[in-house]
Amino acid sequence: MKYIRAFKDKSARQIMLGIAFFSLLLLLVIGVSLLLKALPIMKEKSLWALLSSGNWKPFKGEFGFLPYIISTLYVSLIAIIIALPLSLLSGIYLCTYASKTISRIFEPVIDLLSGIPPVIYGVWGTLTIVPLIANKIAPRYVEFSSGFSVLAGGLVLAIMILPLLISILLEVFRSLPKEITDASLSLGATKWQTVKKVMLRKSFPGIIAATVLSVSRAFGETIAVLMVCGNIPIIPHSLFDACYPLPALIANNYGEMLSMPNYESALMFGAFLLFIIIVIFNAISRLTLNQIEKRFSL
Amino acid sequence: MNNPGLAFVSDVFEDYHNKTILMKLPSYHTISIRNLNVYIENQHILQDINLTIPEKSITCIIGPSGCGKSTLLRTLNRMHDDTPEVKINGQVIVDDEDIYGVNVNVIDVRKKMGLLAQRPCPLPMSIFDNVAYGPRIHGLKKRKAINQTVIQYLQYVGLWDEVRGRVRNSASKLSIGQQQRLCLARGLAIEPEYILGDEATSALDPISTKKIEEMFVKLKEQYTIILVTHTLRQAKRIADYIVFMYLGKIIESGSTEEFFNNPKKQLTRDYLSGSFS
Ligand SMILES: Nc1ncnc2c1ncn2[C@@H]1O[C@H](COP(=O)(O)OP(=O)(O)OP(=O)(O)O)[C@@H](O)[C@H]1O
Ligand SMILES: [Mg+2]
């Protein structure tokens, strides 16, 4: 009996290790196969030239990825700057101030919002956000904007990741032990003081993790952004300029394999780049998360 | 009543019903609970609690697990406010004012009634900031004053010597007993007028327990103290008055001597003799 139990324990451990290892392997396989496809162009041009050039002229064999990289980062940054404060406030409201009835109404709505397919957000953005920017917002700041812009992409993306962020944050806040907020309240702190000094502090790692998840999602979001951001490979200089994020580049061009040398390889390099951006971003945030937990005496 | 300090309302309320006049109690710095009923999710958790806690003394609440001791203490601090499942009827009169009255500010109530929770729960910050938390939220800003307060209360609970080199470190790294004393210091640092301790020494070794007990005895010169305890011996050692609860009701209450030497109810005798716990 004793041996059987030990054997079960051991084999369960091995199997789980295997599964964990498999997901790591999957990551490597994806990375390596993208890299292999990207090799032809990397042999022809230096990495630095690919990353730092702003010229994208496939017919002339010029492949500068800088506009795509900057567009990807810019649009995602705008999205998270808009979405994070909003989702924090609504998450806090729903889990501390709102009555049961209110949260019972709002939470299914939030879930529903995150279930709406991106293409619908894209269409809606084209119909409302783009004209709004072109006619109302942009004229105050710049001479001309078609509305298809960084701002439009950022806004649509913000609206898309908002429900995701809210529901993760709600999960984070709800997982805080009740004792800890009780301890603060019983010392005579107001709810807002408790939120600021205890809740946000204790859930800070969770908030960062939620942000990382939604930014990763934002990096990769394709269709909705592609529909509203203009898709012009230039480096955007203002919020009202058009831009062209990496996923849009790949989705727009993959498949129509023109007879341009290295074009497919360049697209694969773009995919590899996106993959690396997300991996690096996640690695950095994991490291900072560890630092934060140490620094904040959590 | 030969002892006016021992104004246990069970007596007073008989007068109230007979003569239909509310006897005016010597109520300053006393807590008097009248016809208190607490329901949680439609369960009747506290039933017809009538009790007056005399000032500047230690009242121990004893009774088997689940009889409602913690619920009662939390009621005195209005900690049920944010749990909609809890319904409270009745009055809790503190310093001549019903803390469940309409114009009462719950923050004032909680500052006045210092609650030390059953499970020690350090806030996610340093040891220093934990103790400074209460004074800070109540408006203390001067660094020097905060430093002084923190050191004073850490000394008070006998934690200062153990942590003096690392007060800026995370409080969650402390041992459970140290956490309990930290929470004690944190609760005292808001300078409440009443102390409600829910098994404040449950995680402590005999020596620290003794220290804390001595602290309570010293504190009762200025404070009115209610302690929940599971150890009858502790109650015997430090209590002036005992309240015995069973299944949400107060079975018997009285001075410690009376209670232990001459219990009036059969249930109390059974409990004291250890027939159930
Ligand atoms: N939030 C709640 N929801 C449902 N029931 C509750 C809640 N809080 C307390 N109760 C119930 O109220 C009763 C009294 O609980 P309480 O914590 O006051 O007991 P206690 O006397 O402090 O016990 P112990 O000595 O074990 O701490 C228990 O039956 C408990 O299950
Ligand atoms: Mg209890």
Coordinates of N, CA and C in Angstrom, one line a residue, chain A residues 96 100 177-191 193-194 197-199 201-202 296-298, chain B residues 74 77 79 82-85 107 110 115 119 121-126 133 137-138 168-170 172 186-187 190:
Chain A
T96 N -16.6 47.7 -3.3 CA -16.7 48.2 -2.0 C -17.9 49.1 -1.7
K100 N -25.5 45.1 -3.4 CA -25.6 43.8 -4.1 C -26.3 43.9 -5.4
P177 N -8.3 39.2 1.8 CA -9.0 38.8 3.0 C -9.8 39.9 3.6
K178 N -11.0 39.5 4.0 CA -11.9 40.5 4.6 C -11.3 41.1 5.8
E179 N -10.6 40.3 6.6 CA -10.0 40.7 7.8 C -9.2 42.0 7.7
I180 N -8.5 42.1 6.5 CA -7.6 43.1 6.4 C -8.3 44.5 6.2
T181 N -9.4 44.5 5.4 CA -10.1 45.7 5.3 C -10.9 46.0 6.6
D182 N -11.3 44.9 7.3 CA -12.0 45.1 8.6 C -11.1 45.7 9.6
A183 N -9.8 45.3 9.6 CA -8.8 45.8 10.5 C -8.7 47.3 10.3
S184 N -8.6 47.8 9.1 CA -8.5 49.2 8.8 C -9.8 49.9 9.2
L185 N -11.0 49.4 8.9 CA -12.2 50.0 9.2 C -12.4 50.1 10.7
S186 N -12.0 49.1 11.4 CA -12.3 49.1 12.8 C -11.4 50.0 13.6
L187 N -10.4 50.5 12.9 CA -9.5 51.6 13.5 C -10.1 52.9 13.3
G188 N -11.2 53.0 12.6 CA -11.9 54.2 12.3 C -11.5 54.9 11.0
A189 N -10.9 54.1 10.1 CA -10.6 54.6 8.8 C -11.9 54.7 7.9
T190 N -12.0 55.7 7.1 CA -13.2 55.7 6.2 C -12.9 54.7 5.1
K191 N -14.0 54.4 4.3 CA -13.9 53.5 3.2 C -12.8 53.9 2.2
Q193 N -10.2 55.9 2.7 CA -8.9 55.7 3.3 C -8.5 54.2 3.2
T194 N -9.4 53.3 3.5 CA -9.1 51.9 3.5 C -8.8 51.5 2.1
K197 N -5.2 53.1 1.3 CA -4.0 52.7 2.0 C -3.9 51.2 2.2
V198 N -5.0 50.5 2.1 CA -4.9 49.1 2.4 C -5.2 48.3 1.1
M199 N -6.4 48.5 0.6 CA -6.8 47.7 -0.6 C -5.9 47.8 -1.8
R201 N -2.9 49.0 -2.0 CA -1.6 48.6 -1.6 C -1.4 47.0 -1.6
K202 N -2.3 46.4 -0.9 CA -2.3 44.9 -0.8 C -2.5 44.3 -2.2
F296 N 7.4 46.9 -1.0 CA 6.2 47.4 -0.3 C 5.8 46.6 0.9
S297 N 6.6 45.8 1.4 CA 6.3 45.0 2.6 C 5.0 44.3 2.6
L298 N 4.7 43.6 1.4 CA 3.4 43.0 1.3 C 3.3 41.7 2.1
Chain B
R74 N -18.4 42.9 17.8 CA -18.5 43.6 16.6 C -19.7 44.5 16.5
N77 N -19.0 47.9 17.9 CA -18.0 48.7 17.1 C -18.6 49.1 15.8
M79 N -19.2 47.1 13.4 CA -18.5 46.4 12.3 C -19.4 45.7 11.3
D82 N -21.4 47.1 7.1 CA -21.2 46.8 5.6 C -21.6 45.4 5.2
T83 N -22.2 44.7 6.1 CA -22.7 43.4 5.8 C -24.2 43.4 5.8
P84 N -24.8 43.5 4.6 CA -26.2 43.6 4.5 C -27.0 42.4 5.0
E85 N -26.3 41.2 5.2 CA -27.0 40.1 5.7 C -27.3 40.2 7.2
I107 N -17.4 56.7 12.2 CA -16.0 56.8 12.4 C -15.7 57.1 13.9
R110 N -16.1 54.1 16.0 CA -15.0 53.1 15.9 C -13.8 53.6 16.5
L115 N -11.5 48.1 18.8 CA -11.8 46.6 18.7 C -10.5 45.9 18.3
R119 N -8.6 37.3 15.1 CA -7.4 36.8 14.4 C -6.5 38.0 14.2
C121 N -4.3 40.5 12.4 CA -4.3 40.8 11.0 C -3.4 42.0 10.7
P122 N -2.1 41.9 10.5 CA -1.3 43.1 10.2 C -1.7 43.7 8.9
L123 N -1.7 45.0 8.8 CA -1.9 45.6 7.5 C -0.7 45.5 6.6
P124 N -0.9 45.5 5.3 CA 0.3 45.3 4.4 C 1.3 46.4 4.3
M125 N 1.9 46.6 5.4 CA 2.9 47.7 5.5 C 3.9 47.4 6.6
S126 N 4.8 48.3 6.9 CA 5.8 47.9 7.9 C 5.3 47.9 9.3
Y133 N -0.7 53.7 11.8 CA -1.8 53.8 10.9 C -3.0 54.6 11.5
I137 N -4.5 58.3 10.3 CA -5.8 58.5 9.7 C -6.6 59.4 10.5
H138 N -6.3 59.5 11.8 CA -7.1 60.5 12.6 C -6.4 61.8 12.7
R168 N 11.0 49.0 10.3 CA 10.6 49.4 8.9 C 10.4 48.2 8.1
N169 N 10.6 47.0 8.6 CA 10.3 45.8 7.9 C 8.8 45.4 7.8
S170 N 8.5 44.5 6.9 CA 7.1 44.1 6.8 C 6.6 43.5 8.0
S172 N 4.2 41.4 8.2 CA 3.7 40.1 8.0 C 4.7 39.0 8.3
R186 N -1.5 48.5 17.8 CA -2.2 49.3 16.8 C -3.5 49.8 17.3
G187 N -4.2 48.9 17.9 CA -5.6 49.2 18.4 C -5.5 50.3 19.6
I190 N -4.8 54.3 18.7 CA -5.9 55.3 18.3 C -6.5 55.9 19.6

